């Protein structure tokens, strides 16, 4: 009983979002127009998971006490949450209560919260594509991801028109959220006027090449602004069982030192956010390899059960939560001091 409970808790800790190392067979159906969920209206607050005017109480514990003093914004796109093998839907409607609860109490709480002291946070609900859209990209997956992106794009357009008011922006995505955020960066920022407002883009959890953008550059120091950072986390000395070469050549930002350091010490790690709300510092060390950030098994309650896990994808952000929080604050202050 204890083991089952512990494993269940660990599942929540790591926000089991997306696993590129498995090729499970999913039930599916043809992508048909009549099955597409209703398009969201982002002029309505109900279409947003988070707005500065609607922070959940658990999210407020990580946010600034002086929201009115924040001079920047954060636009966050959450990762793949629909991974059910029984769910044949290509896209989840934004009225799906189970999905929305997961968005708010896993993804937003454990990821977007790291940026809540740097800017006012905006998180749209969107008709997210099922995880199989990556494996079955040519059999409905592309259409599903394009539909999801159309929502994210519409939400961002409303954000710019109704909320931004010329404020600097931190762009954040993870996993599928990064897939869409990369497209947003290309459509709205890369070589365009809005790039002047970009503080930084944090886009882990998907393969991103250093030359992904024309004008938005990879940031290689902790105070750089106007560029992007990205990484994919795995247990030290392990690779995906399949698609081992998929990550090779992708960006591997050091999410602790934010520079070209290849290894870190325990003392450098600022903190892992655990589901009990506590932050465990000096919990892990990392090593940079080709395409992956290798992490030691972090020191935290129930760490024994995590020792069996090799893919740390789901922890790309909360494993380095305090490190990201402080770096986002630093880059924001740097941008504000220059502009």
Tab-separated table of C-alpha atoms in Angstrom:
chain	number	residue	atom	x	y	z
A	1	UNK	CA	0.000	0.000	0.000
A	2	UNK	CA	2.783	2.439	0.906
A	3	UNK	CA	4.639	1.695	-2.313
A	4	UNK	CA	1.515	2.252	-4.414
A	5	UNK	CA	0.793	5.519	-2.626
A	6	UNK	CA	4.384	6.668	-2.996
A	7	UNK	CA	4.425	5.940	-6.699
A	8	UNK	CA	1.118	7.785	-7.085
A	9	UNK	CA	2.560	10.814	-5.307
A	10	UNK	CA	5.638	10.687	-7.495
A	11	UNK	CA	3.436	10.761	-10.573
A	12	UNK	CA	1.946	14.016	-9.353
A	13	UNK	CA	5.347	15.441	-8.443
A	14	UNK	CA	6.700	15.007	-11.913
A	15	UNK	CA	3.555	16.151	-13.732
A	16	UNK	CA	3.527	13.149	-16.016
A	17	UNK	CA	3.122	15.044	-19.233
A	18	UNK	CA	4.943	13.601	-22.210
A	19	UNK	CA	7.266	10.648	-22.786
A	20	UNK	CA	9.204	10.611	-26.023
A	21	UNK	CA	10.921	7.365	-25.094
A	22	UNK	CA	7.823	5.187	-25.474
A	23	UNK	CA	5.993	4.120	-28.601
A	24	UNK	CA	2.745	2.997	-27.016
A	25	UNK	CA	-0.182	2.202	-29.277
A	26	UNK	CA	-3.015	4.696	-28.892
A	27	UNK	CA	-6.607	4.345	-29.977
A	28	UNK	CA	-7.321	6.906	-32.646
A	29	UNK	CA	-9.743	8.114	-35.279
A	30	UNK	CA	-9.597	10.151	-38.447
A	31	UNK	CA	-9.233	13.902	-37.980
A	32	UNK	CA	-12.641	15.195	-39.018
A	33	UNK	CA	-14.010	18.728	-39.026
A	34	UNK	CA	-17.214	17.641	-37.301
A	35	UNK	CA	-15.206	16.426	-34.298
A	36	UNK	CA	-13.402	19.720	-33.727
A	37	UNK	CA	-14.315	21.313	-30.358
A	38	UNK	CA	-15.820	24.800	-30.257
A	39	UNK	CA	-13.313	27.585	-30.853
A	40	UNK	CA	-12.493	29.595	-27.696
A	41	UNK	CA	-13.296	33.296	-27.411
A	42	UNK	CA	-10.337	34.941	-25.722
A	43	UNK	CA	-12.177	38.168	-25.097
A	44	UNK	CA	-13.907	36.170	-22.333
A	45	UNK	CA	-12.082	35.596	-19.053
A	46	UNK	CA	-13.424	32.036	-18.941
A	47	UNK	CA	-11.156	31.142	-21.877
A	48	UNK	CA	-8.088	31.923	-19.772
A	49	UNK	CA	-6.628	29.627	-17.134
A	50	UNK	CA	-4.717	32.531	-15.607
A	51	UNK	CA	-5.067	36.280	-15.867
A	52	UNK	CA	-3.635	38.801	-13.408
A	53	UNK	CA	-7.213	39.265	-12.215
A	54	UNK	CA	-7.852	35.538	-11.633
A	55	UNK	CA	-4.963	33.893	-9.796
A	56	UNK	CA	-5.904	30.747	-7.847
A	57	UNK	CA	-5.076	30.806	-4.139
A	58	UNK	CA	-2.398	28.110	-4.450
A	59	UNK	CA	-0.786	30.082	-7.286
A	60	UNK	CA	-0.813	33.273	-5.228
A	61	UNK	CA	1.563	31.680	-2.723
A	62	UNK	CA	4.295	31.893	-5.366
A	63	UNK	CA	3.306	35.222	-6.893
A	64	UNK	CA	4.357	38.742	-6.023
A	65	UNK	CA	2.468	40.372	-3.164
A	66	UNK	CA	2.593	43.598	-5.149
A	67	UNK	CA	1.189	42.533	-8.487
A	68	UNK	CA	0.506	46.157	-9.384
A	69	UNK	CA	4.238	46.958	-9.239
A	70	UNK	CA	5.314	44.335	-11.784
A	71	UNK	CA	6.404	45.996	-15.004
A	72	UNK	CA	6.617	42.906	-17.223
A	73	UNK	CA	4.262	40.186	-18.476
A	74	UNK	CA	4.634	36.417	-18.734
A	75	UNK	CA	2.845	34.453	-21.461
A	76	UNK	CA	2.913	30.730	-20.666
A	77	UNK	CA	1.763	27.794	-22.821
A	78	UNK	CA	1.347	24.542	-20.911
A	79	UNK	CA	2.608	21.098	-21.989
A	80	UNK	CA	0.829	17.979	-23.172
A	81	UNK	CA	-1.580	16.840	-20.487
A	82	UNK	CA	-3.874	14.517	-22.434
A	83	UNK	CA	-1.962	11.232	-22.617
A	84	UNK	CA	-4.778	8.719	-22.153
A	85	UNK	CA	-4.527	5.688	-24.418
A	86	UNK	CA	-8.317	5.402	-24.357
A	87	UNK	CA	-9.037	8.974	-25.418
A	88	UNK	CA	-9.600	9.023	-29.181
A	89	UNK	CA	-10.107	12.799	-29.336
A	90	UNK	CA	-7.451	14.689	-31.263
A	91	UNK	CA	-8.078	17.921	-29.352
A	92	UNK	CA	-9.447	18.656	-25.891
A	93	UNK	CA	-12.222	21.269	-25.616
A	94	UNK	CA	-11.459	24.093	-23.193
A	95	UNK	CA	-14.629	23.177	-21.303
A	96	UNK	CA	-13.126	19.828	-20.232
A	97	UNK	CA	-13.122	20.152	-16.431
A	98	UNK	CA	-10.642	17.334	-15.805
A	99	UNK	CA	-8.143	18.821	-18.248
A	100	UNK	CA	-8.592	22.330	-16.829
A	101	UNK	CA	-8.030	21.102	-13.288
A	102	UNK	CA	-4.776	19.496	-14.404
A	103	UNK	CA	-3.740	22.695	-16.168
A	104	UNK	CA	-4.270	24.774	-13.036
A	105	UNK	CA	-3.057	22.406	-10.333
A	106	UNK	CA	-0.132	20.747	-12.091
A	107	UNK	CA	1.233	22.714	-15.033
A	108	UNK	CA	0.458	26.247	-13.860
A	109	UNK	CA	1.276	25.573	-10.221
A	110	UNK	CA	4.527	23.715	-10.838
A	111	UNK	CA	5.798	25.580	-13.902
A	112	UNK	CA	4.276	29.005	-14.576
A	113	UNK	CA	4.648	29.850	-10.880
A	114	UNK	CA	8.419	30.163	-11.341
A	115	UNK	CA	7.828	33.345	-13.332
A	116	UNK	CA	5.134	34.892	-11.149
A	117	UNK	CA	7.494	37.307	-9.396
A	118	UNK	CA	8.924	38.580	-12.682
A	119	UNK	CA	5.710	39.575	-14.415
A	120	UNK	CA	1.939	39.366	-14.584
A	121	UNK	CA	1.045	35.893	-15.797
A	122	UNK	CA	-1.249	35.067	-18.720
A	123	UNK	CA	-2.178	31.461	-19.510
A	124	UNK	CA	-4.814	30.651	-22.132
A	125	UNK	CA	-6.762	27.422	-22.152
A	126	UNK	CA	-6.410	25.912	-25.628
A	127	UNK	CA	-7.708	22.947	-27.566
A	128	UNK	CA	-4.609	20.944	-26.861
A	129	UNK	CA	-3.531	18.152	-29.173
A	130	UNK	CA	-3.370	14.624	-27.763
A	131	UNK	CA	0.123	13.222	-27.153
A	132	UNK	CA	-0.253	10.848	-30.104
A	133	UNK	CA	-0.190	13.874	-32.421
A	134	UNK	CA	3.603	13.622	-32.267
A	135	UNK	CA	3.742	9.932	-33.136
A	136	UNK	CA	0.939	10.091	-35.701
A	137	UNK	CA	1.889	13.469	-37.124
A	138	UNK	CA	1.066	12.444	-40.709
A	139	UNK	CA	-2.180	10.719	-39.727
A	140	UNK	CA	-4.057	13.579	-38.086
A	141	UNK	CA	-1.388	14.840	-35.719
A	142	UNK	CA	-0.411	17.826	-37.832
A	143	UNK	CA	-4.015	18.982	-38.097
A	144	UNK	CA	-4.458	18.548	-34.338
A	145	UNK	CA	-1.338	20.569	-33.550
A	146	UNK	CA	-2.254	23.261	-36.070
A	147	UNK	CA	-5.664	23.571	-34.420
A	148	UNK	CA	-4.060	23.871	-30.990
A	149	UNK	CA	-1.669	26.511	-32.269
A	150	UNK	CA	-4.514	28.488	-33.842
A	151	UNK	CA	-5.930	28.899	-30.317
A	152	UNK	CA	-2.605	29.909	-28.796
A	153	UNK	CA	-2.098	32.415	-31.598
A	154	UNK	CA	-5.594	33.864	-31.166
A	155	UNK	CA	-5.048	34.158	-27.420
A	156	UNK	CA	-1.744	35.941	-27.958
A	157	UNK	CA	-3.354	38.368	-30.390
A	158	UNK	CA	-6.026	39.215	-27.817
A	159	UNK	CA	-3.332	39.533	-25.160
A	160	UNK	CA	-1.423	42.040	-27.308
A	161	UNK	CA	-4.542	44.048	-28.085
A	162	UNK	CA	-6.240	44.052	-24.695
A	163	UNK	CA	-3.573	43.560	-22.052
A	164	UNK	CA	0.029	44.185	-23.085
A	165	UNK	CA	0.101	47.993	-23.372
A	166	UNK	CA	3.701	47.940	-24.603
A	167	UNK	CA	5.071	46.030	-21.608
A	168	UNK	CA	8.117	43.727	-21.920
A	169	UNK	CA	7.329	40.022	-22.222
A	170	UNK	CA	8.748	36.729	-21.002
A	171	UNK	CA	7.612	33.882	-23.254
A	172	UNK	CA	7.407	30.431	-21.627
A	173	UNK	CA	6.475	27.014	-22.935
A	174	UNK	CA	7.156	23.390	-22.110
A	175	UNK	CA	6.860	20.321	-24.310
A	176	UNK	CA	3.838	20.867	-26.589
A	177	UNK	CA	3.738	24.339	-25.089
A	178	UNK	CA	7.213	24.910	-26.510
A	179	UNK	CA	6.102	23.619	-29.916
A	180	UNK	CA	3.492	26.378	-29.983
A	181	UNK	CA	5.674	29.022	-28.349
A	182	UNK	CA	8.363	28.537	-31.004
A	183	UNK	CA	5.718	29.281	-33.627
A	184	UNK	CA	4.576	32.362	-31.703
A	185	UNK	CA	8.151	33.607	-31.545
A	186	UNK	CA	8.538	33.173	-35.298
A	187	UNK	CA	5.178	34.750	-36.149
A	188	UNK	CA	5.319	37.728	-33.794
A	189	UNK	CA	8.895	38.392	-32.603
A	190	UNK	CA	11.621	37.075	-34.880
A	191	UNK	CA	12.943	40.060	-36.830
A	192	UNK	CA	9.779	42.007	-36.046
A	193	UNK	CA	9.062	45.138	-34.007
A	194	UNK	CA	7.785	43.138	-31.031
A	195	UNK	CA	11.219	41.578	-30.563
A	196	UNK	CA	12.237	44.805	-28.802
A	197	UNK	CA	9.820	43.863	-25.991
A	198	UNK	CA	11.163	40.325	-25.555
A	199	UNK	CA	12.945	39.876	-22.222
A	200	UNK	CA	13.592	36.179	-22.791
A	201	UNK	CA	11.991	32.974	-24.031
A	202	UNK	CA	12.226	29.880	-21.821
A	203	UNK	CA	11.339	26.979	-24.114
A	204	UNK	CA	12.454	23.597	-22.682
A	205	UNK	CA	11.058	20.126	-23.288
A	206	UNK	CA	11.309	19.943	-27.086
A	207	UNK	CA	14.245	19.779	-29.462
A	208	UNK	CA	15.224	23.344	-30.373
A	209	UNK	CA	18.210	24.099	-32.594
A	210	UNK	CA	20.540	27.040	-31.930
A	211	UNK	CA	19.682	28.461	-35.356
A	212	UNK	CA	15.927	27.956	-34.883
A	213	UNK	CA	15.289	31.677	-35.353
A	214	UNK	CA	16.668	34.342	-37.654
A	215	UNK	CA	17.088	37.150	-35.120
A	216	UNK	CA	16.337	35.646	-31.711
A	217	UNK	CA	19.635	34.303	-30.411
A	218	UNK	CA	20.529	31.634	-27.894
A	219	UNK	CA	21.416	33.285	-24.577
A	220	UNK	CA	24.702	32.049	-23.084
A	221	UNK	CA	25.013	34.176	-19.953
A	222	UNK	CA	22.575	34.726	-17.042
A	223	UNK	CA	22.021	38.437	-17.761
A	224	UNK	CA	21.489	38.251	-21.525
A	225	UNK	CA	18.115	39.442	-22.761
A	226	UNK	CA	16.138	39.293	-25.982
A	227	UNK	CA	17.005	35.661	-26.722
A	228	UNK	CA	16.004	32.134	-25.754
A	229	UNK	CA	17.080	29.197	-23.608
A	230	UNK	CA	16.100	25.544	-23.916
A	231	UNK	CA	16.971	22.131	-22.490
A	232	UNK	CA	15.785	18.538	-22.100
A	233	UNK	CA	16.449	16.696	-18.841
A	234	UNK	CA	17.360	13.034	-18.391
A	235	UNK	CA	18.853	10.999	-15.592
A	236	UNK	CA	22.641	11.096	-15.638
A	237	UNK	CA	24.270	8.608	-18.016
A	238	UNK	CA	20.960	7.612	-19.586
A	239	UNK	CA	19.409	8.196	-22.989
A	240	UNK	CA	15.938	7.584	-24.382
A	241	UNK	CA	15.415	3.882	-25.086
A	242	UNK	CA	14.289	4.847	-28.568
A	243	UNK	CA	14.899	8.012	-30.585
A	244	UNK	CA	18.296	8.266	-28.894
A	245	UNK	CA	19.606	10.556	-31.622
A	246	UNK	CA	16.515	12.785	-31.645
A	247	UNK	CA	18.018	15.210	-29.115
A	248	UNK	CA	21.494	15.377	-30.644
A	249	UNK	CA	22.502	18.844	-31.748
A	250	UNK	CA	19.698	20.531	-29.853
A	251	UNK	CA	20.213	23.400	-27.416
A	252	UNK	CA	21.291	22.376	-23.918
A	253	UNK	CA	21.187	25.490	-21.765
A	254	UNK	CA	22.548	24.979	-18.260
A	255	UNK	CA	19.422	25.746	-16.142
A	256	UNK	CA	21.481	26.316	-12.996
A	257	UNK	CA	24.389	28.543	-14.056
A	258	UNK	CA	22.886	29.851	-17.346
A	259	UNK	CA	26.316	29.920	-18.970
A	260	UNK	CA	28.606	27.484	-20.790
A	261	UNK	CA	29.398	25.443	-17.672
A	262	UNK	CA	29.390	21.726	-18.436
A	263	UNK	CA	28.927	20.580	-14.825
A	264	UNK	CA	27.533	21.992	-11.590
A	265	UNK	CA	27.954	21.340	-7.872
A	266	UNK	CA	25.262	20.683	-5.293
A	267	UNK	CA	25.794	24.124	-3.757
A	268	UNK	CA	24.952	25.806	-7.047
A	269	UNK	CA	21.473	24.271	-7.249
A	270	UNK	CA	19.000	26.812	-5.858
A	271	UNK	CA	15.908	24.691	-5.581
A	272	UNK	CA	13.498	21.962	-6.690
A	273	UNK	CA	9.794	22.722	-6.112
A	274	UNK	CA	8.031	19.739	-4.551
A	275	UNK	CA	4.248	19.242	-4.476
A	276	UNK	CA	4.153	19.952	-0.748
A	277	UNK	CA	5.055	23.528	-1.645
A	278	UNK	CA	8.571	23.231	-0.243
A	279	UNK	CA	11.705	24.046	-2.181
A	280	UNK	CA	14.663	21.701	-1.785
A	281	UNK	CA	17.964	23.397	-2.545
A	282	UNK	CA	21.291	21.697	-3.184
A	283	UNK	CA	19.232	18.727	-4.359
A	284	UNK	CA	20.981	17.769	-7.592
A	285	UNK	CA	23.916	18.276	-9.913
A	286	UNK	CA	23.821	18.325	-13.690
A	287	UNK	CA	26.118	17.559	-16.578
A	288	UNK	CA	25.649	18.885	-20.105
A	289	UNK	CA	25.886	16.357	-22.919
A	290	UNK	CA	24.927	16.486	-26.589
A	291	UNK	CA	21.255	17.410	-26.654
A	292	UNK	CA	20.517	16.552	-23.016
A	293	UNK	CA	20.927	17.950	-19.523
A	294	UNK	CA	21.891	14.991	-17.344
A	295	UNK	CA	20.720	15.253	-13.744
A	296	UNK	CA	21.516	13.191	-10.672
A	297	UNK	CA	18.595	11.690	-8.772
A	298	UNK	CA	17.382	14.737	-6.792
A	299	UNK	CA	17.423	14.698	-3.005
A	300	UNK	CA	13.817	15.050	-1.841
A	301	UNK	CA	11.139	12.939	-0.104
A	302	UNK	CA	10.499	9.625	-1.877
A	303	UNK	CA	13.655	10.044	-3.959
A	304	UNK	CA	14.092	6.260	-3.824
A	305	UNK	CA	11.134	5.806	-6.151
A	306	UNK	CA	12.479	8.361	-8.586
A	307	UNK	CA	15.677	6.331	-8.839
A	308	UNK	CA	13.793	4.008	-11.203
A	309	UNK	CA	12.897	6.875	-13.515
A	310	UNK	CA	15.237	7.726	-16.386
A	311	UNK	CA	13.286	10.367	-18.310
A	312	UNK	CA	13.064	13.631	-16.331
A	313	UNK	CA	11.154	15.445	-19.068
A	314	UNK	CA	8.199	16.158	-16.807
A	315	UNK	CA	10.503	17.903	-14.327
A	316	UNK	CA	12.247	20.178	-16.842
A	317	UNK	CA	11.015	23.248	-14.964
A	318	UNK	CA	10.187	22.292	-11.387
A	319	UNK	CA	13.531	20.491	-10.919
A	320	UNK	CA	15.145	23.910	-11.426
A	321	UNK	CA	12.239	26.010	-10.161
A	322	UNK	CA	14.170	28.388	-7.889
A	323	UNK	CA	17.023	28.646	-10.388
A	324	UNK	CA	14.555	29.682	-13.086
A	325	UNK	CA	12.700	32.051	-10.773
A	326	UNK	CA	15.854	33.963	-9.859
A	327	UNK	CA	17.125	34.013	-13.409
A	328	UNK	CA	13.816	35.344	-14.763
A	329	UNK	CA	13.929	38.107	-12.170
A	330	UNK	CA	17.522	38.915	-13.123
A	331	UNK	CA	16.806	39.117	-16.838
A	332	UNK	CA	13.689	41.190	-16.204
A	333	UNK	CA	15.581	43.676	-14.066
A	334	UNK	CA	18.341	43.810	-16.677
A	335	UNK	CA	15.824	44.626	-19.402
A	336	UNK	CA	14.141	47.301	-17.303
A	337	UNK	CA	17.453	48.921	-16.391
A	338	UNK	CA	18.479	49.156	-20.040
A	339	UNK	CA	15.165	50.331	-21.474
